[in-house]
mmCIF file of C-alpha atoms and ligand atoms in Angstrom:
data_model
loop_
_atom_site.group_PDB
_atom_site.id
_atom_site.type_symbol
_atom_site.label_atom_id
_atom_site.label_comp_id
_atom_site.label_asym_id
_atom_site.label_seq_id
_atom_site.Cartn_x
_atom_site.Cartn_y
_atom_site.Cartn_z
ATOM 1 C CA MET W 1 8.248 -18.999 -13.865
ATOM 2 C CA MET W 2 6.520 -17.491 -16.164
ATOM 3 C CA ASN W 3 4.590 -14.939 -13.707
ATOM 4 C CA ASP W 4 7.854 -14.156 -11.891
ATOM 5 C CA HIS W 5 7.292 -10.659 -10.954
ATOM 6 C CA ARG W 6 11.182 -9.644 -11.353
ATOM 7 C CA ARG W 7 10.887 -10.981 -15.209
ATOM 8 C CA LEU W 8 7.355 -9.208 -15.923
ATOM 9 C CA GLY W 9 8.582 -6.351 -14.214
ATOM 10 C CA ARG W 10 11.537 -6.072 -17.077
ATOM 11 C CA ASP W 11 9.141 -7.340 -19.932
ATOM 12 C CA LEU W 12 6.947 -3.846 -18.982
ATOM 13 C CA ASP W 13 8.966 -1.680 -17.607
ATOM 14 C CA LEU W 14 8.216 -1.298 -14.377
ATOM 15 C CA PHE W 15 10.973 -1.374 -12.604
ATOM 16 C CA ALA W 16 14.732 -1.616 -12.500
ATOM 17 C CA SER W 17 18.152 -2.782 -10.387
ATOM 18 C CA ASP W 18 21.582 -1.064 -10.416
ATOM 19 C CA PRO W 19 24.483 -2.649 -9.234
ATOM 20 C CA LEU W 20 25.197 1.455 -8.444
ATOM 21 C CA SER W 21 21.982 1.809 -6.244
ATOM 22 C CA GLY W 22 22.355 -1.225 -4.488
ATOM 23 C CA ALA W 23 20.502 -4.351 -3.704
ATOM 24 C CA GLY W 24 17.207 -3.914 -2.169
ATOM 25 C CA LEU W 25 16.981 -0.590 -3.495
ATOM 26 C CA PRO W 26 14.799 -0.952 -6.918
ATOM 27 C CA LEU W 27 13.948 2.011 -9.134
ATOM 28 C CA TRP W 28 10.695 2.341 -10.031
ATOM 29 C CA LEU W 29 10.363 3.259 -13.701
ATOM 30 C CA PRO W 30 7.621 5.384 -14.988
ATOM 31 C CA ALA W 31 5.548 3.029 -16.053
ATOM 32 C CA GLY W 32 5.349 1.513 -12.716
ATOM 33 C CA ALA W 33 5.742 5.006 -10.989
ATOM 34 C CA ALA W 34 2.305 5.469 -13.077
ATOM 35 C CA ALA W 35 0.484 2.456 -10.957
ATOM 36 C CA ARG W 36 2.051 3.029 -7.943
ATOM 37 C CA HIS W 37 1.027 6.473 -8.127
ATOM 38 C CA ALA W 38 -3.308 5.558 -8.900
ATOM 39 C CA VAL W 39 -2.819 2.995 -6.156
ATOM 40 C CA GLU W 40 -1.803 5.402 -3.702
ATOM 41 C CA GLU W 41 -4.420 7.797 -4.985
ATOM 42 C CA TYR W 42 -7.154 5.391 -4.534
ATOM 43 C CA LEU W 43 -5.581 4.621 -0.970
ATOM 44 C CA ARG W 44 -5.460 7.799 -0.310
ATOM 45 C CA GLU W 45 -9.503 9.034 -0.751
ATOM 46 C CA LEU W 46 -10.348 5.863 0.650
ATOM 47 C CA GLU W 47 -9.221 6.082 4.269
ATOM 48 C CA ARG W 48 -10.053 10.162 3.231
ATOM 49 C CA ARG W 49 -13.986 8.712 3.040
ATOM 50 C CA ALA W 50 -13.776 6.428 6.091
ATOM 51 C CA GLY W 51 -12.416 9.603 8.246
ATOM 52 C CA TYR W 52 -8.633 9.351 8.222
ATOM 53 C CA GLN W 53 -6.066 12.346 8.165
ATOM 54 C CA HIS W 54 -3.075 12.492 6.373
ATOM 55 C CA VAL W 55 0.561 13.142 7.789
ATOM 56 C CA HIS W 56 4.038 13.834 6.454
ATOM 57 C CA THR W 57 6.722 12.785 8.626
ATOM 58 C CA PRO W 58 10.514 12.165 7.751
ATOM 59 C CA PRO W 59 12.329 8.979 6.887
ATOM 60 C CA LEU W 60 14.342 10.056 10.013
ATOM 61 C CA ALA W 61 15.102 10.996 13.262
ATOM 62 C CA ARG W 62 17.039 11.479 16.513
ATOM 63 C CA ARG W 63 18.190 7.894 18.372
ATOM 64 C CA ASP W 64 15.996 8.843 21.002
ATOM 65 C CA LEU W 65 13.033 8.277 19.234
ATOM 66 C CA PHE W 66 13.337 4.974 18.604
ATOM 67 C CA ASP W 67 15.191 4.405 22.597
ATOM 68 C CA LEU W 68 11.535 5.795 23.329
ATOM 69 C CA SER W 69 9.937 3.587 21.627
ATOM 70 C CA GLY W 70 11.619 0.583 22.532
ATOM 71 C CA HIS W 71 12.744 -0.294 18.383
ATOM 72 C CA LEU W 72 16.823 0.151 19.129
ATOM 73 C CA GLY W 73 15.778 -2.529 22.101
ATOM 74 C CA TYR W 74 13.562 -4.568 21.141
ATOM 75 C CA PHE W 75 14.585 -4.144 16.768
ATOM 76 C CA SER W 76 17.168 -3.404 16.680
ATOM 77 C CA GLY W 77 18.647 -6.471 14.610
ATOM 78 C CA ASP W 78 16.185 -5.650 11.331
ATOM 79 C CA MET W 79 17.912 -2.218 11.968
ATOM 80 C CA PHE W 80 20.635 0.383 9.818
ATOM 81 C CA PRO W 81 23.321 1.324 12.674
ATOM 82 C CA PRO W 82 22.261 4.672 14.002
ATOM 83 C CA MET W 83 24.611 7.222 12.174
ATOM 84 C CA PRO W 84 27.132 10.143 14.300
ATOM 85 C CA LEU W 85 25.428 13.424 13.541
ATOM 86 C CA GLY W 86 28.053 15.953 15.539
ATOM 87 C CA ALA W 87 29.436 15.828 18.396
ATOM 88 C CA ASP W 88 26.890 14.024 20.332
ATOM 89 C CA ASP W 89 23.697 12.931 18.371
ATOM 90 C CA GLU W 90 23.185 10.490 16.315
ATOM 91 C CA VAL W 91 20.305 10.178 13.755
ATOM 92 C CA VAL W 92 18.994 6.518 12.822
ATOM 93 C CA LEU W 93 16.616 5.788 9.907
ATOM 94 C CA ARG W 94 13.353 4.365 10.695
ATOM 95 C CA PRO W 95 11.847 0.647 11.208
ATOM 96 C CA ALA W 96 8.469 1.941 11.565
ATOM 97 C CA LEU W 97 6.485 5.208 11.483
ATOM 98 C CA CYS W 98 4.399 4.232 15.044
ATOM 99 C CA PRO W 99 6.653 6.413 16.857
ATOM 100 C CA HIS W 100 6.477 9.691 14.396
ATOM 101 C CA HIS W 101 2.754 9.442 14.704
ATOM 102 C CA ALA W 102 3.178 8.990 18.570
ATOM 103 C CA LEU W 103 4.653 12.155 18.799
ATOM 104 C CA VAL W 104 1.483 13.833 15.887
ATOM 105 C CA TYR W 105 -1.101 12.519 18.870
ATOM 106 C CA ARG W 106 0.675 14.827 21.262
ATOM 107 C CA ALA W 107 1.367 17.409 19.467
ATOM 108 C CA ARG W 108 -0.578 19.081 21.337
ATOM 109 C CA GLY W 109 -3.741 18.097 23.787
ATOM 110 C CA ARG W 110 -6.414 15.617 22.752
ATOM 111 C CA SER W 111 -9.840 15.062 24.012
ATOM 112 C CA TYR W 112 -12.009 11.921 23.843
ATOM 113 C CA ARG W 113 -13.844 13.951 21.098
ATOM 114 C CA GLU W 114 -11.699 13.032 19.084
ATOM 115 C CA LEU W 115 -11.292 9.759 19.109
ATOM 116 C CA PRO W 116 -10.498 7.848 17.510
ATOM 117 C CA LEU W 117 -7.573 9.371 15.393
ATOM 118 C CA ARG W 118 -6.494 8.253 12.896
ATOM 119 C CA VAL W 119 -3.481 9.167 12.133
ATOM 120 C CA ALA W 120 -2.131 8.060 8.209
ATOM 121 C CA GLU W 121 0.663 8.239 5.878
ATOM 122 C CA LEU W 122 2.264 6.777 3.307
ATOM 123 C CA GLY W 123 5.394 6.921 4.668
ATOM 124 C CA GLY W 124 9.034 5.268 3.685
ATOM 125 C CA MET W 125 10.838 3.326 6.019
ATOM 126 C CA TYR W 126 13.829 1.086 6.096
ATOM 127 C CA ARG W 127 15.134 -2.513 6.934
ATOM 128 C CA ALA W 128 18.393 -3.934 7.028
ATOM 129 C CA GLU W 129 17.764 -7.143 5.377
ATOM 130 C CA ARG W 130 20.339 -9.731 4.575
ATOM 131 C CA SER W 131 21.402 -9.293 0.764
ATOM 132 C CA GLY W 132 20.410 -13.406 0.713
ATOM 133 C CA VAL W 133 16.948 -12.495 0.755
ATOM 134 C CA LEU W 134 16.360 -9.391 -1.460
ATOM 135 C CA GLY W 135 15.086 -9.740 -4.841
ATOM 136 C CA GLY W 136 13.038 -7.319 -6.944
ATOM 137 C CA LEU W 137 10.392 -5.681 -5.048
ATOM 138 C CA SER W 138 9.457 -8.667 -2.385
ATOM 139 C CA ARG W 139 11.797 -8.172 0.252
ATOM 140 C CA VAL W 140 13.672 -4.528 -0.241
ATOM 141 C CA ARG W 141 15.183 -2.268 2.254
ATOM 142 C CA ALA W 142 13.982 1.089 1.184
ATOM 143 C CA ILE W 143 10.145 0.420 2.056
ATOM 144 C CA SER W 144 6.993 2.703 1.246
ATOM 145 C CA LEU W 145 4.475 1.657 3.738
ATOM 146 C CA ASN W 146 0.347 2.356 3.387
ATOM 147 C CA ASP W 147 0.264 2.707 7.382
ATOM 148 C CA ALA W 148 -1.791 4.316 10.069
ATOM 149 C CA HIS W 149 -2.228 4.640 13.284
ATOM 150 C CA ASN W 150 -5.800 4.948 14.956
ATOM 151 C CA PHE W 151 -5.382 5.588 18.882
ATOM 152 C CA CYS W 152 -8.991 4.673 20.123
ATOM 153 C CA ALA W 153 -10.588 5.059 23.870
ATOM 154 C CA PRO W 154 -10.321 1.453 24.837
ATOM 155 C CA GLU W 155 -14.289 0.831 24.646
ATOM 156 C CA GLN W 156 -13.616 1.862 20.679
ATOM 157 C CA VAL W 157 -11.200 -0.868 19.893
ATOM 158 C CA GLY W 158 -13.773 -3.595 18.981
ATOM 159 C CA ALA W 159 -15.992 -1.359 16.518
ATOM 160 C CA GLU W 160 -12.386 0.309 14.863
ATOM 161 C CA VAL W 161 -10.877 -3.224 14.114
ATOM 162 C CA ALA W 162 -13.958 -3.997 12.271
ATOM 163 C CA GLU W 163 -14.137 -1.738 10.493
ATOM 164 C CA ILE W 164 -10.612 -1.702 9.760
ATOM 165 C CA LEU W 165 -11.123 -5.251 8.408
ATOM 166 C CA GLY W 166 -13.720 -3.782 6.349
ATOM 167 C CA LEU W 167 -11.381 -0.887 4.228
ATOM 168 C CA ILE W 168 -9.351 -4.311 3.886
ATOM 169 C CA ARG W 169 -11.908 -6.059 2.330
ATOM 170 C CA ALA W 170 -12.601 -3.296 -0.085
ATOM 171 C CA ALA W 171 -9.133 -2.524 -0.533
ATOM 172 C CA HIS W 172 -8.748 -5.868 -2.172
ATOM 173 C CA ALA W 173 -11.740 -6.119 -3.803
ATOM 174 C CA ALA W 174 -10.481 -3.053 -5.662
ATOM 175 C CA LEU W 175 -6.832 -4.209 -6.347
ATOM 176 C CA GLY W 176 -7.605 -7.533 -7.487
ATOM 177 C CA VAL W 177 -6.019 -9.143 -4.600
ATOM 178 C CA ARG W 178 -7.193 -12.955 -3.649
ATOM 179 C CA VAL W 179 -6.563 -13.463 -0.021
ATOM 180 C CA ALA W 180 -4.970 -17.432 0.738
ATOM 181 C CA GLY W 181 -5.939 -16.865 5.079
ATOM 182 C CA PHE W 182 -6.452 -14.650 8.083
ATOM 183 C CA ARG W 183 -3.849 -15.637 10.705
ATOM 184 C CA LEU W 184 -3.831 -14.812 14.352
ATOM 185 C CA SER W 185 -0.138 -13.837 15.139
ATOM 186 C CA LEU W 186 0.700 -14.562 18.912
ATOM 187 C CA ARG W 187 3.623 -14.575 21.495
ATOM 188 C CA GLY W 188 6.549 -17.544 20.919
ATOM 189 C CA PRO W 189 8.586 -19.100 23.546
ATOM 190 C CA GLY W 190 12.255 -17.451 23.492
ATOM 191 C CA GLU W 191 11.852 -14.042 22.137
ATOM 192 C CA LYS W 192 11.108 -10.412 23.828
ATOM 193 C CA TYR W 193 8.145 -8.966 24.067
ATOM 194 C CA VAL W 194 7.197 -5.440 25.683
ATOM 195 C CA GLY W 195 3.985 -4.869 28.010
ATOM 196 C CA ASP W 196 2.109 -7.022 30.719
ATOM 197 C CA GLU W 197 0.980 -10.065 30.832
ATOM 198 C CA GLU W 198 -2.603 -8.145 31.173
ATOM 199 C CA GLN W 199 -2.361 -6.154 28.203
ATOM 200 C CA TRP W 200 -1.577 -9.240 26.069
ATOM 201 C CA ARG W 201 -4.398 -11.106 27.270
ATOM 202 C CA ARG W 202 -6.858 -7.997 26.737
ATOM 203 C CA ALA W 203 -5.210 -7.683 23.061
ATOM 204 C CA GLU W 204 -5.879 -11.012 22.323
ATOM 205 C CA GLU W 205 -9.541 -11.060 23.005
ATOM 206 C CA LEU W 206 -10.296 -8.926 21.231
ATOM 207 C CA LEU W 207 -8.418 -9.618 18.329
ATOM 208 C CA ARG W 208 -9.814 -13.017 18.803
ATOM 209 C CA ALA W 209 -13.119 -11.352 18.596
ATOM 210 C CA ALA W 210 -12.573 -9.726 15.615
ATOM 211 C CA LEU W 211 -11.776 -12.583 13.884
ATOM 212 C CA ALA W 212 -15.325 -14.637 14.808
ATOM 213 C CA GLY W 213 -17.060 -15.659 12.279
ATOM 214 C CA ILE W 214 -13.869 -15.717 9.987
ATOM 215 C CA ASP W 215 -12.203 -19.061 8.625
ATOM 216 C CA HIS W 216 -8.490 -18.404 10.428
ATOM 217 C CA THR W 217 -5.050 -20.016 11.958
ATOM 218 C CA GLU W 218 -3.464 -18.793 15.336
ATOM 219 C CA ALA W 219 0.411 -18.765 14.523
ATOM 220 C CA ALA W 220 2.821 -18.520 17.704
ATOM 221 C CA GLY W 221 6.109 -16.569 17.441
ATOM 222 C CA GLU W 222 4.523 -13.938 15.035
ATOM 223 C CA ALA W 223 3.176 -11.248 16.924
ATOM 224 C CA ALA W 224 4.961 -7.982 16.752
ATOM 225 C CA PHE W 225 7.618 -7.479 19.600
ATOM 226 C CA TYR W 226 4.540 -4.823 21.409
ATOM 227 C CA GLY W 227 1.827 -6.754 20.822
ATOM 228 C CA PRO W 228 -0.255 -9.379 19.192
ATOM 229 C CA LYS W 229 -1.543 -9.101 15.117
ATOM 230 C CA ILE W 230 -4.345 -9.572 12.685
ATOM 231 C CA ASP W 231 -2.133 -10.965 9.203
ATOM 232 C CA ILE W 232 -3.642 -11.587 5.953
ATOM 233 C CA GLN W 233 -1.759 -13.884 3.574
ATOM 234 C CA VAL W 234 -0.975 -14.002 0.126
ATOM 235 C CA ARG W 235 0.869 -16.535 -1.866
ATOM 236 C CA ASP W 236 3.243 -15.461 -4.363
ATOM 237 C CA ALA W 237 3.544 -17.105 -7.698
ATOM 238 C CA ALA W 238 5.867 -19.645 -6.435
ATOM 239 C CA GLY W 239 3.541 -20.694 -3.899
ATOM 240 C CA ARG W 240 5.078 -18.729 -1.012
ATOM 241 C CA GLU W 241 2.585 -17.201 1.432
ATOM 242 C CA PHE W 242 3.193 -13.972 2.901
ATOM 243 C CA THR W 243 1.539 -10.902 5.588
ATOM 244 C CA LEU W 244 0.154 -8.216 2.818
ATOM 245 C CA SER W 245 -2.955 -6.946 5.271
ATOM 246 C CA THR W 246 -2.001 -6.504 9.013
ATOM 247 C CA VAL W 247 -4.119 -4.833 12.236
ATOM 248 C CA GLN W 248 -2.090 -5.048 15.787
ATOM 249 C CA LEU W 249 -3.561 -3.745 19.099
ATOM 250 C CA ASP W 250 -0.867 -2.035 21.505
ATOM 251 C CA PHE W 251 -1.091 -0.943 24.789
ATOM 252 C CA ASP W 252 2.445 -0.461 25.014
ATOM 253 C CA LYS W 253 3.869 2.599 23.169
ATOM 254 C CA PRO W 254 0.826 4.577 24.582
ATOM 255 C CA GLU W 255 2.470 4.281 27.728
ATOM 256 C CA ARG W 256 5.837 4.560 26.345
ATOM 257 C CA PHE W 257 5.113 8.074 25.158
ATOM 258 C CA ASP W 258 2.549 9.556 27.977
ATOM 259 C CA LEU W 259 0.019 9.617 25.619
ATOM 260 C CA SER W 260 -3.772 10.664 26.860
ATOM 261 C CA TYR W 261 -6.820 12.339 26.083
ATOM 262 C CA VAL W 262 -9.418 14.455 28.442
ATOM 263 C CA ASP W 263 -12.263 11.912 28.701
ATOM 264 C CA ALA W 264 -16.399 13.062 29.087
ATOM 265 C CA GLY W 265 -15.975 13.379 32.826
ATOM 266 C CA GLY W 266 -12.553 15.637 32.702
ATOM 267 C CA LYS W 267 -9.829 12.974 33.569
ATOM 268 C CA ARG W 268 -7.109 12.629 31.671
ATOM 269 C CA ARG W 269 -7.283 8.619 29.634
ATOM 270 C CA ARG W 270 -4.324 6.046 28.096
ATOM 271 C CA PRO W 271 -6.026 5.659 24.463
ATOM 272 C CA VAL W 272 -5.297 2.238 22.506
ATOM 273 C CA MET W 273 -3.012 2.359 19.003
ATOM 274 C CA VAL W 274 -4.140 0.148 16.926
ATOM 275 C CA HIS W 275 -1.698 -0.157 14.291
ATOM 276 C CA ARG W 276 -3.258 -0.878 10.812
ATOM 277 C CA SER W 277 -2.228 -1.272 7.212
ATOM 278 C CA LEU W 278 -4.018 -2.128 4.114
ATOM 279 C CA VAL W 279 -2.365 -3.799 1.678
ATOM 280 C CA GLY W 280 0.729 -3.276 3.116
ATOM 281 C CA SER W 281 4.374 -1.514 1.334
ATOM 282 C CA MET W 282 4.188 -0.349 -1.876
ATOM 283 C CA GLU W 283 7.021 -2.616 -3.206
ATOM 284 C CA ARG W 284 5.611 -5.862 -1.805
ATOM 285 C CA LEU W 285 1.606 -5.016 -2.731
ATOM 286 C CA PHE W 286 3.246 -4.413 -6.058
ATOM 287 C CA ALA W 287 5.499 -7.947 -5.674
ATOM 288 C CA TYR W 288 2.637 -9.850 -5.525
ATOM 289 C CA LEU W 289 -0.485 -7.724 -8.037
ATOM 290 C CA ILE W 290 2.310 -8.244 -11.023
ATOM 291 C CA GLU W 291 2.499 -11.583 -10.256
ATOM 292 C CA GLU W 292 -1.418 -11.985 -9.858
ATOM 293 C CA HIS W 293 -2.324 -10.155 -13.086
ATOM 294 C CA ALA W 294 0.823 -11.264 -14.893
ATOM 295 C CA GLY W 295 1.119 -7.548 -15.560
ATOM 296 C CA ALA W 296 -2.302 -6.968 -16.896
ATOM 297 C CA PHE W 297 -3.423 -4.494 -14.135
ATOM 298 C CA PRO W 298 -7.333 -3.960 -13.921
ATOM 299 C CA SER W 299 -7.426 -0.698 -15.994
ATOM 300 C CA TRP W 300 -7.889 1.434 -13.237
ATOM 301 C CA TYR W 301 -3.968 1.653 -12.150
ATOM 302 C CA ALA W 302 -2.631 0.340 -16.007
ATOM 303 C CA PRO W 303 0.468 2.629 -16.398
ATOM 304 C CA VAL W 304 -0.941 3.094 -20.025
ATOM 305 C CA GLN W 305 -4.767 2.883 -20.337
ATOM 306 C CA VAL W 306 -5.660 3.536 -23.820
ATOM 307 C CA VAL W 307 -2.827 3.754 -26.468
ATOM 308 C CA VAL W 308 -4.195 5.880 -30.216
ATOM 309 C CA LEU W 309 -3.172 4.023 -33.138
ATOM 310 C CA PRO W 310 -3.352 6.022 -36.393
ATOM 311 C CA LEU W 311 -3.635 3.791 -39.494
ATOM 312 C CA ASP W 312 -1.163 6.574 -41.021
ATOM 313 C CA ASP W 313 0.492 9.435 -41.269
ATOM 314 C CA ARG W 314 -3.090 11.393 -42.471
ATOM 315 C CA GLN W 315 -4.806 10.198 -39.240
ATOM 316 C CA ALA W 316 -1.590 11.440 -37.023
ATOM 317 C CA GLY W 317 -3.547 14.962 -36.215
ATOM 318 C CA PRO W 318 -7.054 13.210 -34.752
ATOM 319 C CA ALA W 319 -4.896 10.866 -33.203
ATOM 320 C CA ALA W 320 -2.784 13.254 -31.584
ATOM 321 C CA GLY W 321 -5.987 15.206 -30.734
ATOM 322 C CA PHE W 322 -7.942 11.898 -29.446
ATOM 323 C CA ALA W 323 -5.330 11.507 -27.388
ATOM 324 C CA ARG W 324 -5.223 14.512 -25.278
ATOM 325 C CA ASP W 325 -8.748 14.486 -24.349
ATOM 326 C CA CYS W 326 -7.855 11.676 -22.773
ATOM 327 C CA VAL W 327 -4.811 12.942 -21.522
ATOM 328 C CA HIS W 328 -7.083 16.158 -20.110
ATOM 329 C CA ALA W 329 -9.771 13.399 -18.898
ATOM 330 C CA GLY W 330 -7.381 12.407 -16.556
ATOM 331 C CA LEU W 331 -6.668 8.821 -18.561
ATOM 332 C CA ARG W 332 -2.843 7.763 -18.803
ATOM 333 C CA ALA W 333 -3.245 7.897 -23.188
ATOM 334 C CA GLU W 334 -0.399 7.499 -25.989
ATOM 335 C CA VAL W 335 0.090 7.682 -29.656
ATOM 336 C CA ASP W 336 1.602 4.951 -31.221
ATOM 337 C CA ALA W 337 2.700 5.799 -34.936
ATOM 338 C CA THR W 338 5.409 3.881 -35.845
ATOM 339 C CA GLY W 339 5.211 0.674 -37.572
ATOM 340 C CA SER W 340 2.517 -1.899 -39.075
ATOM 341 C CA LEU W 341 -0.871 -1.813 -37.647
ATOM 342 C CA GLY W 342 -0.413 -5.212 -36.817
ATOM 343 C CA ALA W 343 2.506 -5.436 -35.181
ATOM 344 C CA ARG W 344 1.299 -2.541 -33.498
ATOM 345 C CA ILE W 345 -1.515 -3.646 -31.768
ATOM 346 C CA ARG W 346 0.783 -7.117 -31.305
ATOM 347 C CA ASP W 347 2.895 -4.487 -29.032
ATOM 348 C CA ALA W 348 -0.369 -2.864 -27.311
ATOM 349 C CA SER W 349 -1.272 -6.507 -25.923
ATOM 350 C CA ARG W 350 2.182 -7.559 -25.307
ATOM 351 C CA ARG W 351 2.127 -4.797 -22.798
ATOM 352 C CA ARG W 352 -1.066 -5.043 -21.504
ATOM 353 C CA ILE W 353 -2.554 -2.204 -22.388
ATOM 354 C CA PRO W 354 -6.719 -2.385 -21.674
ATOM 355 C CA TYR W 355 -7.968 -0.041 -25.093
ATOM 356 C CA VAL W 356 -7.099 0.207 -27.993
ATOM 357 C CA ALA W 357 -8.029 3.109 -29.626
ATOM 358 C CA VAL W 358 -7.797 2.757 -33.894
ATOM 359 C CA VAL W 359 -7.977 5.808 -36.029
ATOM 360 C CA GLY W 360 -8.787 5.036 -40.085
ATOM 361 C CA PRO W 361 -9.454 7.546 -43.136
ATOM 362 C CA ARG W 362 -13.118 6.587 -42.359
ATOM 363 C CA GLU W 363 -12.725 7.413 -38.850
ATOM 364 C CA ALA W 364 -10.919 10.489 -38.782
ATOM 365 C CA ALA W 365 -13.164 12.097 -41.696
ATOM 366 C CA GLU W 366 -16.542 11.097 -38.857
ATOM 367 C CA GLY W 367 -15.003 12.206 -35.816
ATOM 368 C CA ARG W 368 -14.708 8.780 -34.822
ATOM 369 C CA VAL W 369 -12.549 5.879 -33.175
ATOM 370 C CA SER W 370 -12.329 2.154 -33.178
ATOM 371 C CA LEU W 371 -11.990 0.532 -29.386
ATOM 372 C CA ARG W 372 -10.314 -2.393 -29.105
ATOM 373 C CA GLN W 373 -10.280 -3.865 -25.635
ATOM 374 C CA ARG W 374 -7.738 -5.829 -23.998
ATOM 375 C CA ASP W 375 -9.275 -9.269 -24.336
ATOM 376 C CA GLY W 376 -9.564 -8.994 -28.083
ATOM 377 C CA ARG W 377 -13.099 -7.938 -28.454
ATOM 378 C CA LEU W 378 -13.882 -4.613 -30.699
ATOM 379 C CA LEU W 379 -16.479 -1.735 -30.396
ATOM 380 C CA ASP W 380 -18.527 -0.245 -33.349
ATOM 381 C CA PRO W 381 -16.753 2.727 -34.031
ATOM 382 C CA LEU W 382 -18.473 5.398 -31.405
ATOM 383 C CA PRO W 383 -18.204 9.275 -31.182
ATOM 384 C CA ALA W 384 -14.606 10.417 -29.859
ATOM 385 C CA SER W 385 -16.200 12.242 -26.711
ATOM 386 C CA ALA W 386 -18.165 8.491 -26.030
ATOM 387 C CA ALA W 387 -15.135 6.374 -26.754
ATOM 388 C CA VAL W 388 -13.386 9.726 -24.017
ATOM 389 C CA ASP W 389 -16.149 8.666 -21.673
ATOM 390 C CA LEU W 390 -16.313 5.062 -22.004
ATOM 391 C CA VAL W 391 -12.641 4.460 -20.906
ATOM 392 C CA THR W 392 -12.734 6.857 -18.392
ATOM 393 C CA ALA W 393 -15.531 5.270 -16.596
ATOM 394 C CA ALA W 394 -13.802 1.741 -17.211
ATOM 395 C CA ALA W 395 -10.817 3.433 -15.622
ATOM 396 C CA ARG W 396 -12.575 4.618 -12.360
ATOM 397 C CA PRO W 397 -11.236 3.102 -9.329
ATOM 398 C CA PRO W 398 -13.988 1.401 -7.810
ATOM 399 C CA LEU W 399 -14.638 3.269 -4.388
ATOM 400 C CA GLY W 400 -18.226 2.799 -4.029
HETATM 401 ZN ZN1 ZN F 1 2.532 0.752 13.339
#
């Protein structure tokens, strides 16, 4: 298949796998890492503007944490086995960030004035996926999740879910994600769930209200073990549907971790925990984006945004100077000086680089560059500083 992200990932040097590192444990090469870094920075800034606070928590913890959270009881089939540590302790690679974020919440007392408290992290977690389902970036065993847990007073949950759906839409528009559909994921028969009937009913009601007016399907058996969720689905190049973004309601973990806040009347109350991911894991997101854009990412997260081509050795100085100006302006730029101009332009097009800057003798003498866009359009020669500004403006993530 032409747009298979594994083939494009190899051709564009985005990521690699190695039998020594193991199946489902891909390596992000410099080009893939540059694109991912740009996306991570954008997400952090989008979240910061929306009132999120970012934290760092470790990808493993004592087994007691996951006994308390319910993961070892309900989710151990997807987890790596606990590792012994000393005589009477065990540590576990986490399958989710929620338990750590519950600990962040209760690291000190909380007041109603702090709610919704939005704890965000782009963090590592691990799933013991069977080797048969692994492939490229779409199913991996080491996952980097764009995650947050929004701790709300019960009466804030509806507005919070609506706000999260707005952020998801903004992230999709910026990244060029095409949504295949919204899904309300509910409990199914024959599976294990925590929490009582009343909690599930309330959570389902709140999510149904948030989806009012949005075309969606309902799927029994797709809920998390602790609560129902809204899943936002996309399709890969082979037409398979999978979940990219998700919003989940959880009344159970606040009970298990005995989370509380003091309300306006001085009474101790239980918050609701909203789990949300705007775009899922970096791995699955990029598996999707590589296929969706056939490797030609929007310029703001293209691995290299501008490649500078001196016509011959005599323009080496001005070409290097222009590339340096681009780098200092925050762009990812490089110089390609070897081979015929035609071959270098073809190579830039093969690599889907958004801008090619050609520096010939005339441009060099006048302090100008000629820009060529990815769609083949040629712009009139511009003063070098104007060219830097033009590319920089086009390479800004759309934060609004
Ligand atoms: Zn969570």
